[in-house]
Coordinates of C-alpha atoms and ligand atoms in Angstrom, one line a residue:
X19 CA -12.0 18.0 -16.7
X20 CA -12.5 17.3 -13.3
X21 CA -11.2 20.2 -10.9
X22 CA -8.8 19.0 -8.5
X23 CA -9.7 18.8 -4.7
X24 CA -10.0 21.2 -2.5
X25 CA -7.6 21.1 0.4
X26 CA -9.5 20.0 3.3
X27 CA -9.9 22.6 6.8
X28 CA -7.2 22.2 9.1
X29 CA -7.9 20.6 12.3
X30 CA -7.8 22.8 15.4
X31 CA -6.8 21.9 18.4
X32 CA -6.9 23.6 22.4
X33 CA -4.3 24.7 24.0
X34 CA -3.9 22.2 26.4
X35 CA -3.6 19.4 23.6
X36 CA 0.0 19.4 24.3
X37 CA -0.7 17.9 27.8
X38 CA -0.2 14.0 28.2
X39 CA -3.6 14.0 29.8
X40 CA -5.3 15.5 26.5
X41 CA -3.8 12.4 24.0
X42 CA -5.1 9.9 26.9
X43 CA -8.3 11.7 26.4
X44 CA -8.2 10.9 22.7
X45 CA -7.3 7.6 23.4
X46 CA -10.4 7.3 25.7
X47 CA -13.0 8.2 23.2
X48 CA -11.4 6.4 19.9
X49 CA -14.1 4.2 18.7
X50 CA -10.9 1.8 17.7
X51 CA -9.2 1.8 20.7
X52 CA -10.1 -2.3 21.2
X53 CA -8.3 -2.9 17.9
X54 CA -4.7 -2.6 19.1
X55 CA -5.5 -5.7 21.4
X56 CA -5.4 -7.3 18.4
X57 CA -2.1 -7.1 16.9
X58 CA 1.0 -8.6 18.6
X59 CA 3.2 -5.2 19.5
X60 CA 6.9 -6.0 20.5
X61 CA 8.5 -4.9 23.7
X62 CA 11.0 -2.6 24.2
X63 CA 13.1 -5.6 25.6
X64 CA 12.2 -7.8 22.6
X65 CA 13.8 -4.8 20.3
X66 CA 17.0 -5.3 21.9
X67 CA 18.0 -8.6 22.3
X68 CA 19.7 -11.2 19.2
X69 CA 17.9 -14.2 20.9
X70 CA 15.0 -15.8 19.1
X71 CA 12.2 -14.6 22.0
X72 CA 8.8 -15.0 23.0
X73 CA 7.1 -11.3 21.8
X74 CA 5.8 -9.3 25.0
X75 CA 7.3 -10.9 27.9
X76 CA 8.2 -7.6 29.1
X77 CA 5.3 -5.2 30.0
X78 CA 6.5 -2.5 28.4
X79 CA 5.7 -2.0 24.7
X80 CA 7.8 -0.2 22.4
X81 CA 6.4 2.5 20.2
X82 CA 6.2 0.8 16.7
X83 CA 5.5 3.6 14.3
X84 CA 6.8 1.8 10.7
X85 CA 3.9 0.3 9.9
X86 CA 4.3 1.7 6.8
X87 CA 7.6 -0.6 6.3
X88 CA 6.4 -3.3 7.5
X89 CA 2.8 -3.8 9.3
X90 CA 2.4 -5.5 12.8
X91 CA 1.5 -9.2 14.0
X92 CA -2.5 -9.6 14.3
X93 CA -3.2 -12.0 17.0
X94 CA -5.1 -13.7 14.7
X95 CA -2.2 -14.8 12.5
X96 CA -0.8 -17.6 15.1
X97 CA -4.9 -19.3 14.9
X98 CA -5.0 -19.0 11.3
X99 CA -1.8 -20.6 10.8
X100 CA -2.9 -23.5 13.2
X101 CA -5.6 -24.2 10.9
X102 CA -3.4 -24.3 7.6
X103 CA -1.0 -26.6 9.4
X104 CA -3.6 -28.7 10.8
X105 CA -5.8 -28.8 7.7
X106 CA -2.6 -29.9 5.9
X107 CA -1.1 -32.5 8.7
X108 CA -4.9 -34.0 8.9
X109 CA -6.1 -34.5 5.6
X110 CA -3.0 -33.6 3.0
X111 CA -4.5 -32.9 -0.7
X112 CA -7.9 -33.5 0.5
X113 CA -7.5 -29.8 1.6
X114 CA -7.3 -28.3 -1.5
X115 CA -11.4 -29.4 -2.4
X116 CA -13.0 -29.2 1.4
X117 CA -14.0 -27.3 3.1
X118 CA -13.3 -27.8 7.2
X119 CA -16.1 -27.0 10.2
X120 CA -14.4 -24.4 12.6
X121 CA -11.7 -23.5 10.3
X122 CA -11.5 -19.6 9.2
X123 CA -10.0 -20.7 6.3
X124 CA -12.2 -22.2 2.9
X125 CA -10.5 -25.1 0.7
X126 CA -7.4 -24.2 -0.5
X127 CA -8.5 -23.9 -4.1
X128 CA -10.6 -21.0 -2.9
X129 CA -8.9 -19.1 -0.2
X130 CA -7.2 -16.6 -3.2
X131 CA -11.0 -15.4 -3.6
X132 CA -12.0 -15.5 -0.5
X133 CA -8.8 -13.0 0.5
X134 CA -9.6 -10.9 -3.1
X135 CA -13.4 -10.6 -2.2
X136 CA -12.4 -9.3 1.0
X137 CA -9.9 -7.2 -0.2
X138 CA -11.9 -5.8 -2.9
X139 CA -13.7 -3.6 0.0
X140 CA -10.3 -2.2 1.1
X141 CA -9.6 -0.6 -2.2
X142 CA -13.1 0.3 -3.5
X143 CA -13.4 -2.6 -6.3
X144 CA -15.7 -5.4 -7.7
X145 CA -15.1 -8.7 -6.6
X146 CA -13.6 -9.8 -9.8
X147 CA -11.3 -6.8 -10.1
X148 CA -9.1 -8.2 -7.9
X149 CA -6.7 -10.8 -7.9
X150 CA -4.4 -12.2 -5.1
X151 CA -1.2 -13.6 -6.2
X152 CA 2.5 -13.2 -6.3
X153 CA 4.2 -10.1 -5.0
X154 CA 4.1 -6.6 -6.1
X155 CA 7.5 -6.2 -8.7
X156 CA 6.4 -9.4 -10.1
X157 CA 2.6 -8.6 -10.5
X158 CA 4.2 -5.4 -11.8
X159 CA 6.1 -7.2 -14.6
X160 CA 2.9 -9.4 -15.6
X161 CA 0.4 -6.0 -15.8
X162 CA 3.3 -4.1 -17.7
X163 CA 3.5 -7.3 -20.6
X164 CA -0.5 -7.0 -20.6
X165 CA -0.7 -3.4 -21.1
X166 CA 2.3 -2.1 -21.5
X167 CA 2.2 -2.4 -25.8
X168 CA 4.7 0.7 -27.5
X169 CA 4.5 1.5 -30.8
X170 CA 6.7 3.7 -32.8
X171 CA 4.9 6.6 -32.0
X172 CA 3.6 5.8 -28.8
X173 CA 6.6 4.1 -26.5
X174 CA 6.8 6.4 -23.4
X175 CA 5.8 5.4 -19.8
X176 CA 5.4 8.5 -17.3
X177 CA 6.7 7.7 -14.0
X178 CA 7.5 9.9 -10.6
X179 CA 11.0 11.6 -9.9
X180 CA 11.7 9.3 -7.4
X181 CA 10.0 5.8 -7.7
X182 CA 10.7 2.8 -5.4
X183 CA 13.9 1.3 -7.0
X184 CA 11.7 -1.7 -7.9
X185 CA 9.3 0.1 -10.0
X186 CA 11.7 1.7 -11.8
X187 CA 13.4 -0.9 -12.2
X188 CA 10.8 -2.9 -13.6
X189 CA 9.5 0.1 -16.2
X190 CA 13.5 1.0 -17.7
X191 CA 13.4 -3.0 -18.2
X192 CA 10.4 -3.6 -19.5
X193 CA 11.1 -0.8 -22.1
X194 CA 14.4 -2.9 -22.8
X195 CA 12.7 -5.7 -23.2
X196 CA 10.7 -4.2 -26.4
X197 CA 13.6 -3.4 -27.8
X198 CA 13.5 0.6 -26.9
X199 CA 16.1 2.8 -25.1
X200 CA 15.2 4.2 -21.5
X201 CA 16.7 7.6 -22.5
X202 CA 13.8 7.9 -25.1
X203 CA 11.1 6.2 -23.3
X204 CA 11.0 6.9 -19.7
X205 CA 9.7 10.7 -18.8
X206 CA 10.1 11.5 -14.6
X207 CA 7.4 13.6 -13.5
X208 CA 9.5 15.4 -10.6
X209 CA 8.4 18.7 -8.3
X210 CA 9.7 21.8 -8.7
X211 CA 13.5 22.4 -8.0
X212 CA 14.2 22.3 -3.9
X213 CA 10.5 21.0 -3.4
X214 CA 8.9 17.6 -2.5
X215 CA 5.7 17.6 -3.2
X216 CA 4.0 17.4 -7.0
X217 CA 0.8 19.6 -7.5
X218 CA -1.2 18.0 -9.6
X219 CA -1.4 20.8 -12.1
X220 CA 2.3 19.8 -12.6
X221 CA 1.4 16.5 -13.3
X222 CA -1.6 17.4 -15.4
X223 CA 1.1 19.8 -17.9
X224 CA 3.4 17.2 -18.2
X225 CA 1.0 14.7 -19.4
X226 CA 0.4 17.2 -21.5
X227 CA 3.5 17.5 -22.9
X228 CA 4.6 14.1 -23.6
X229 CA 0.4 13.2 -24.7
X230 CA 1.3 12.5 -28.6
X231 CA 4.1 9.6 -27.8
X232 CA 3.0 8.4 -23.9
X233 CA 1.7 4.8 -23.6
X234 CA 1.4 4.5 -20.2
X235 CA 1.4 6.0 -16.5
X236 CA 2.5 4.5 -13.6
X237 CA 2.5 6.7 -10.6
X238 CA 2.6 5.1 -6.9
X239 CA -1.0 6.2 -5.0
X240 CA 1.2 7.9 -2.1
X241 CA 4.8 8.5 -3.3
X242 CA 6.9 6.3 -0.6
X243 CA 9.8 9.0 0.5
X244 CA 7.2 12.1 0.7
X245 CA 4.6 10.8 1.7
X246 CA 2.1 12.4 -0.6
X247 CA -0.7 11.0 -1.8
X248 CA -1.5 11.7 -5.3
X249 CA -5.3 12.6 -6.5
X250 CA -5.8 9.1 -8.3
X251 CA -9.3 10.3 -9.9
X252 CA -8.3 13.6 -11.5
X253 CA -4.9 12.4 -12.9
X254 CA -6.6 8.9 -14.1
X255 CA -9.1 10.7 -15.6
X256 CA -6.4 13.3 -17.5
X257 CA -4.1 11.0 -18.4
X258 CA -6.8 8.8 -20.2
X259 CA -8.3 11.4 -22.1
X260 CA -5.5 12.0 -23.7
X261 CA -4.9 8.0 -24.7
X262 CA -2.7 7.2 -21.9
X263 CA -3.4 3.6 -19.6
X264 CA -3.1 4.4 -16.0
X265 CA -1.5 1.8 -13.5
X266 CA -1.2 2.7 -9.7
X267 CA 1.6 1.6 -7.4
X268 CA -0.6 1.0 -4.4
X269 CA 2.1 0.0 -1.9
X270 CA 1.7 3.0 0.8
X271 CA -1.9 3.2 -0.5
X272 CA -3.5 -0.1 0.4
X273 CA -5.3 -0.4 3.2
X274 CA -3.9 3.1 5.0
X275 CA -6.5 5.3 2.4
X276 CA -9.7 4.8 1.2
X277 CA -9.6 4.2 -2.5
X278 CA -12.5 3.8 -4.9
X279 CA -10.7 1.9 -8.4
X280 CA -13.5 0.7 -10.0
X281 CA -15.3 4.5 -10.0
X282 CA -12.2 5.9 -11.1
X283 CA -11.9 3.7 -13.6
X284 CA -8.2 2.9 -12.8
X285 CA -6.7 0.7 -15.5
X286 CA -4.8 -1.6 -13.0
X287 CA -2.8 -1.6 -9.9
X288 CA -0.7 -3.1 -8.0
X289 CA -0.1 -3.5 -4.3
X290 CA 1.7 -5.5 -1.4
X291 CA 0.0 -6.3 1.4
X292 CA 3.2 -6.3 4.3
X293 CA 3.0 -2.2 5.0
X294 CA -0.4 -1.1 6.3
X295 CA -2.1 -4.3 5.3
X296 CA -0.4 -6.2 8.3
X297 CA 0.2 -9.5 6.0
X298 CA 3.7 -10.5 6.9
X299 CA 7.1 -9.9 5.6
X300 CA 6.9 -10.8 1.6
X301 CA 3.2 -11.8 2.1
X302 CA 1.4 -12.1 -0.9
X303 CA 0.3 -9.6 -3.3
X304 CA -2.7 -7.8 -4.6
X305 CA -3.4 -6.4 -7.9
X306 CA -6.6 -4.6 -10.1
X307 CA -7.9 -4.8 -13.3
X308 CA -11.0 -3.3 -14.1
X309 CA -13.5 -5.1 -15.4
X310 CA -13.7 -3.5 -18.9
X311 CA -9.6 -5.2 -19.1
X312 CA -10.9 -8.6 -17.9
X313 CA -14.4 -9.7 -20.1
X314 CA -14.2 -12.7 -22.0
X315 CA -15.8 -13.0 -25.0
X316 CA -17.1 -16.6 -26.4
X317 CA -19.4 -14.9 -29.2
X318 CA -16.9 -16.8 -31.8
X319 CA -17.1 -19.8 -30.6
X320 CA -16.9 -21.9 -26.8
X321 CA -12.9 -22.6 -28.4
X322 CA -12.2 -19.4 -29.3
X323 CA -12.6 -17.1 -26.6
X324 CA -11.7 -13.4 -27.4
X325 CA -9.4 -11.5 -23.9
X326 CA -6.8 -9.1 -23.1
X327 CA -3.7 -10.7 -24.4
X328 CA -1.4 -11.2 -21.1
X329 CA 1.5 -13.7 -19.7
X330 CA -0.9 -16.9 -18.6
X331 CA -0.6 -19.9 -16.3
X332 CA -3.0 -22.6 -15.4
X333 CA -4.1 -20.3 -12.2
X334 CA -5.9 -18.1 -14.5
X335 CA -7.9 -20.3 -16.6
X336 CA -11.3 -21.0 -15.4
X337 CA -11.9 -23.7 -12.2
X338 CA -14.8 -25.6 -14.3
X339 CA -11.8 -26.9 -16.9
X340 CA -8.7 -25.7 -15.1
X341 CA -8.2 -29.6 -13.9
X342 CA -9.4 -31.5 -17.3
X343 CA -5.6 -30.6 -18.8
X344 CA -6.5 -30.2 -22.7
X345 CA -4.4 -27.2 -22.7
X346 CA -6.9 -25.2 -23.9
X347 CA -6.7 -21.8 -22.5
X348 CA -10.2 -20.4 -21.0
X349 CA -9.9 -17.3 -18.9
X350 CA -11.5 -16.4 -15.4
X351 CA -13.7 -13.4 -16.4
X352 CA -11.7 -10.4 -14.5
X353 CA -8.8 -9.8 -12.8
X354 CA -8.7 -13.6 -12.0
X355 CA -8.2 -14.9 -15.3
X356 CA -4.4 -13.0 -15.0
X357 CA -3.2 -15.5 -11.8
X358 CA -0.1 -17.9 -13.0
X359 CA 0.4 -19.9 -10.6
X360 CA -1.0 -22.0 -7.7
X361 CA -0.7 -19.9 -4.9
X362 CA 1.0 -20.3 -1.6
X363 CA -1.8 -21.1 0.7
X364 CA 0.4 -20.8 3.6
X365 CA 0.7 -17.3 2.5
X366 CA -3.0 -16.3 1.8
X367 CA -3.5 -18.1 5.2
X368 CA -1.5 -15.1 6.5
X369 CA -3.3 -12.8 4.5
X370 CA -6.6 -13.9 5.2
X371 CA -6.1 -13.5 9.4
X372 CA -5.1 -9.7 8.7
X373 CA -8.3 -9.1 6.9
X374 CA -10.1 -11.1 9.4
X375 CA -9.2 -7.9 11.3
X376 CA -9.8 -5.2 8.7
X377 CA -13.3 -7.1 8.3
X378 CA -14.3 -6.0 11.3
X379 CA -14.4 -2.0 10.9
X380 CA -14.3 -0.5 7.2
X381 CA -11.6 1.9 5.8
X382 CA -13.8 5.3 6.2
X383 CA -13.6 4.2 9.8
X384 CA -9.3 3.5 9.6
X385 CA -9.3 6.6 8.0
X386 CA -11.1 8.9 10.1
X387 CA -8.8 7.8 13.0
X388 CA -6.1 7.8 10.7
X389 CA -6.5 11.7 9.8
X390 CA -7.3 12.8 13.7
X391 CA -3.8 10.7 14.5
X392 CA -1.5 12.0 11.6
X393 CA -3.1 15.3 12.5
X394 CA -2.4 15.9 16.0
X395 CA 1.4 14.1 15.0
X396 CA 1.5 17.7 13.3
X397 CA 0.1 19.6 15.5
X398 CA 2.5 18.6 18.7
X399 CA 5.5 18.5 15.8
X400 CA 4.9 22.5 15.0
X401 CA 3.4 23.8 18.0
X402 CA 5.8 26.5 20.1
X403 CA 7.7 26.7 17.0
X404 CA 8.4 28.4 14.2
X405 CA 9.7 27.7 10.2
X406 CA 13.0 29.5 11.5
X407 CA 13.1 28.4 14.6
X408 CA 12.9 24.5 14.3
X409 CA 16.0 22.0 12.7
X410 CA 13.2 20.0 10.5
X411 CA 10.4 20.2 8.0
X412 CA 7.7 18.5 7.7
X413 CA 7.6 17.6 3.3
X414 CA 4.7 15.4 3.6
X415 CA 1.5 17.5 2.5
X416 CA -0.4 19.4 5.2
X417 CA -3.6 18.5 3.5
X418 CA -5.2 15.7 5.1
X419 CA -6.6 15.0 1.3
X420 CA -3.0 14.9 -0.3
X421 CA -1.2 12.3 2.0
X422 CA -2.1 9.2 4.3
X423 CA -0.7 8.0 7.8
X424 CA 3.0 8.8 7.1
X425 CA 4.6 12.7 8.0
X426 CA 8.3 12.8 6.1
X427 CA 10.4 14.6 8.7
X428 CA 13.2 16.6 6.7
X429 CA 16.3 17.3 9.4
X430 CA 18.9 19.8 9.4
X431 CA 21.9 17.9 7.6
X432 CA 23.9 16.1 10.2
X433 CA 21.3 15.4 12.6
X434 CA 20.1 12.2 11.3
X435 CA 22.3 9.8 13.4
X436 CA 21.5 11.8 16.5
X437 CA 17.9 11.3 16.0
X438 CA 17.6 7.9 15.0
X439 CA 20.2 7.1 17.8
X440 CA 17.9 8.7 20.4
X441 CA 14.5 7.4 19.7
X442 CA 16.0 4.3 19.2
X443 CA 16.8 4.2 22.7
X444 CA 13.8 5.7 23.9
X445 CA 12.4 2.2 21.9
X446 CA 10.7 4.2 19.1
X447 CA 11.1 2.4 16.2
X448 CA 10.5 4.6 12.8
X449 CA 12.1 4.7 9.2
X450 CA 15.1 6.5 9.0
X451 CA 16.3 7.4 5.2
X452 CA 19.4 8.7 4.5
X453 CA 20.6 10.9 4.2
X454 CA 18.1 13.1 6.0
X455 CA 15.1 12.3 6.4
X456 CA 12.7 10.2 9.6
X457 CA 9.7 9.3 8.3
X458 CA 7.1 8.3 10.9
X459 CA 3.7 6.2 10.7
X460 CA 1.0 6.3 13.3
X461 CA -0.9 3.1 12.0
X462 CA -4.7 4.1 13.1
X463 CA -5.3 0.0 13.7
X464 CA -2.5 -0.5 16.3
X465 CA -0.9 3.3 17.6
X466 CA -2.4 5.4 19.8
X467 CA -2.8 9.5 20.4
X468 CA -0.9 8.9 23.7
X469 CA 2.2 7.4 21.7
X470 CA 2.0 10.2 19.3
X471 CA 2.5 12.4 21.9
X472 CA 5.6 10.3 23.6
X473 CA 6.8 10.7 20.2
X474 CA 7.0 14.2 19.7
X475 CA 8.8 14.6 23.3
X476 CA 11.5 12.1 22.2
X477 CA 11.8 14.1 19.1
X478 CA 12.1 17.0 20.5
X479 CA 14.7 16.1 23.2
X480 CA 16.8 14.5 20.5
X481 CA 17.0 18.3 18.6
X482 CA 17.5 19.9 22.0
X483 CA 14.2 21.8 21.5
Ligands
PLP4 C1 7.3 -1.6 -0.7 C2 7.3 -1.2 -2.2 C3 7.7 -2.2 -3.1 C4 8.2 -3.5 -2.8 O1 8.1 -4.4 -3.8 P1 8.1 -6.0 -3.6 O2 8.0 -6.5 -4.9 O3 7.0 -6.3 -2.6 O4 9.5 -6.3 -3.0 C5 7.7 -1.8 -4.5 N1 7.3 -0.5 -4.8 C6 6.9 0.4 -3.9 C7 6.4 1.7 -4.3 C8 6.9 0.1 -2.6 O5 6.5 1.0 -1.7

């Protein structure tokens, strides 16, 4: 077994990085300082008013640090849309098999592997492994009936302490839905009493445990309300040694680390592409299945082809046939061959304009800034203070290695309001989660070193410090 990862070195930083002047001098030499011209950041104006308003009139832009909520506007979304509606207005079905000069967009039969080959970089996967379609819960729900297969001896899925309502959700009634009892079937992986954060040696014992009657692991790649993020290789690898499928939650994973599925021989995942992956409210979903799921094997017969059973739809049977209607089922090798339905094309259209923008640099890039800007959030957060001294913690991970752009601020009970009040005025908008706890995202695409250090001050002034 793989040993888990080191904790990576601390950064260190001079004295004077708590000087305005030292964040602008971040700012200055970030190689992707020219990529927050290309999002769409609201004003501080625009957060106040109830009036449906042009974004930006007012100079002044607010500090947006919940891109892990929901991502910003690329400018490139408003050209992209053009193009759908005009492809549509100009030439109606036609769209669907041609492709137009000077659109960014291919035919609309295509544009779901067009976004999945392009999204296939952003979390380290073949081509075919990925599939755009749906939305996460659902996608969910359609991996679950695929590999999700109890028996009476193995019936349990593992899951984490604290899952996104929807996951859980979807697990306690998908083990309905065979017939089984939640009680008996569902096993939380949770931390240790008073803590936050899962070591993976916790997680590695209580696969352990429950190895003789587990079917299945679902764990999310960074756990939404902590902000950790889990070591995907060494607890895939674990889990499946002892006869356990692993699925990742990829929500707060997607586009914010870098992820490598197809060498760590993930099982599948599932992600949404509205948090880090700038897509638009509800955009449409992502999901993996590696390729050893997905083959198709014709070695019966061309009318007989052997595949992963699964929940089908015309979507997923092969292009070649998909339109001759004999209702004979042929699956897309891969990840594709799981697609239902005729996708929205209005919604890859968004899709594809925020990875127009991701296209353009590569995650070890996002992530480099990503770790200097979640770093010195840190830094400024802790520095003059002590673990007595100050009305918060900080439960995310101090590891750069064990968490992603998000630090989960833990206040004093009481102080929540206060806070939220306050930087809500100061037109900082961040995630507040009752009952005590701020969570704050520097996205490395769009925020800036500068910002991170308005933040802290706000922060600061809110807890009197
Ligand atoms: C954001 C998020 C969801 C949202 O699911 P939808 O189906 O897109 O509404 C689900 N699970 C996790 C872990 C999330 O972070």
């Amino acid at each position: 077994m793989a040993e888990p990862k080191e904790p990576k070195a601390k950064q260190s930083f001079p004295p004077d990085a708590v000087t305005r002047e030292y964040a602008e001098s971040l700012d200055a030499a970030d190689p992707l300082r020219a990529f927050r011209d290309k999002f769409i950041i609201p004003s501080k104006e625009n957060l106040k008013t109830k009036k449906l308003a042009k974004p930006g009139l007012s100079p002044e832009p607010c500090i947006y640090f919940c891109g892990n909520s929901l991502g910003l506007q690329p400018r490139a979304t408003s050209q992209y849309m053009e193009a759908y509606l005009d492809t549509w207005s100009s030439i109606g079905v036609i769209g669907h098999f041609r492709d137009l000069e000077d659109s960014p967009l291919k035919q609309w039969q295509l544009l779901s592997e067009q976004a999945a080959e392009q999204m296939s970089r952003l979390v380290g996967a073949k081509p075919a492994e990925v599939a755009v379609m749906g939305t996460l819960t659902m996608n969910l729900h359609l991996m679950l009936a695929s590999f999700y297969t109890p028996s009476q001896t193995k019936h349990k899925i593992l899951l984490d302490w604290k899952a996104f309502p929807s996951d859980h959700y979807a697990i306690e009634s998908q083990i309905k839905w065979h017939g089984r009892d939640p009680n008996e079937s569902m096993v939380l992986i949770g931390p240790d009493e008073e803590e936050h954060v899962i070591p993976t040696s916790k997680i590695l014992s209580i696969i352990d445990e429950h190895a003789s009657d587990a079917a299945l692991l679902l764990l999310p790649g960074i756990q939404y309300y902590s902000g950790q993020l889990f070591d995907i290789e060494t607890i895939t690898r674990h889990a499946q040694s002892r006869g356990i499928v692993v699925g990742w939650d990829l929500a707060h994973a997607y586009a914010n680390v870098e992820l490598k599925l197809h060498d760590w021989n993930v099982d599948f995942a599932v992600w949404c592409t509205y948090k880090y992956g700038n897509a638009g409210p509800g955009a449409i979903a992502g999901l993996f299945v590696h390729e050893k799921h997905g083959t198709v094997d014709y070695s019966q017969g061309e009318d007989k082809p052997v595949f992963r059973p699964r929940l089908t739809g015309w979507y997923g049977g092969d292009r070649a046939v998909r339109f001759k209607m004999d209702n004979k089922f042929k699956p897309i090798p891969g990840a594709g061959g799981f697609q239902v339905s005729n996708p929205s094309a209005v919604d890859l259209t968004c899709l594809c304009a925020a990875l127009s923008v991701f296209n353009k640099t590569s995650m070890t890039e996002i992530r480099k800034k990503s770790v200097r800007l979640t770093g010195y959030l840190e830094h400024l957060l802790l520095e003059g203070t002590t673990d007595e001294s100050r009305p918060f913690r900080i439960i995310t991970p101090s590891d750069p290695n064990a968490r992603g752009a998000q630090l989960s601020l833990l206040l004093k009970p009481g102080l929540l309001n206060q806070v939220a009040q306050a930087l809500e005025d100061a037109g900082i908008v961040c995630d507040k989660r009752e009952p005590d706890v701020v969570r704050v995202a520097p996205a490395p695409l769009y925020n800036t070193f500068t910002e991170v250090w308005e933040f802290v001050k706000q922060f600061k002034a809110a807890l009197a410090m």
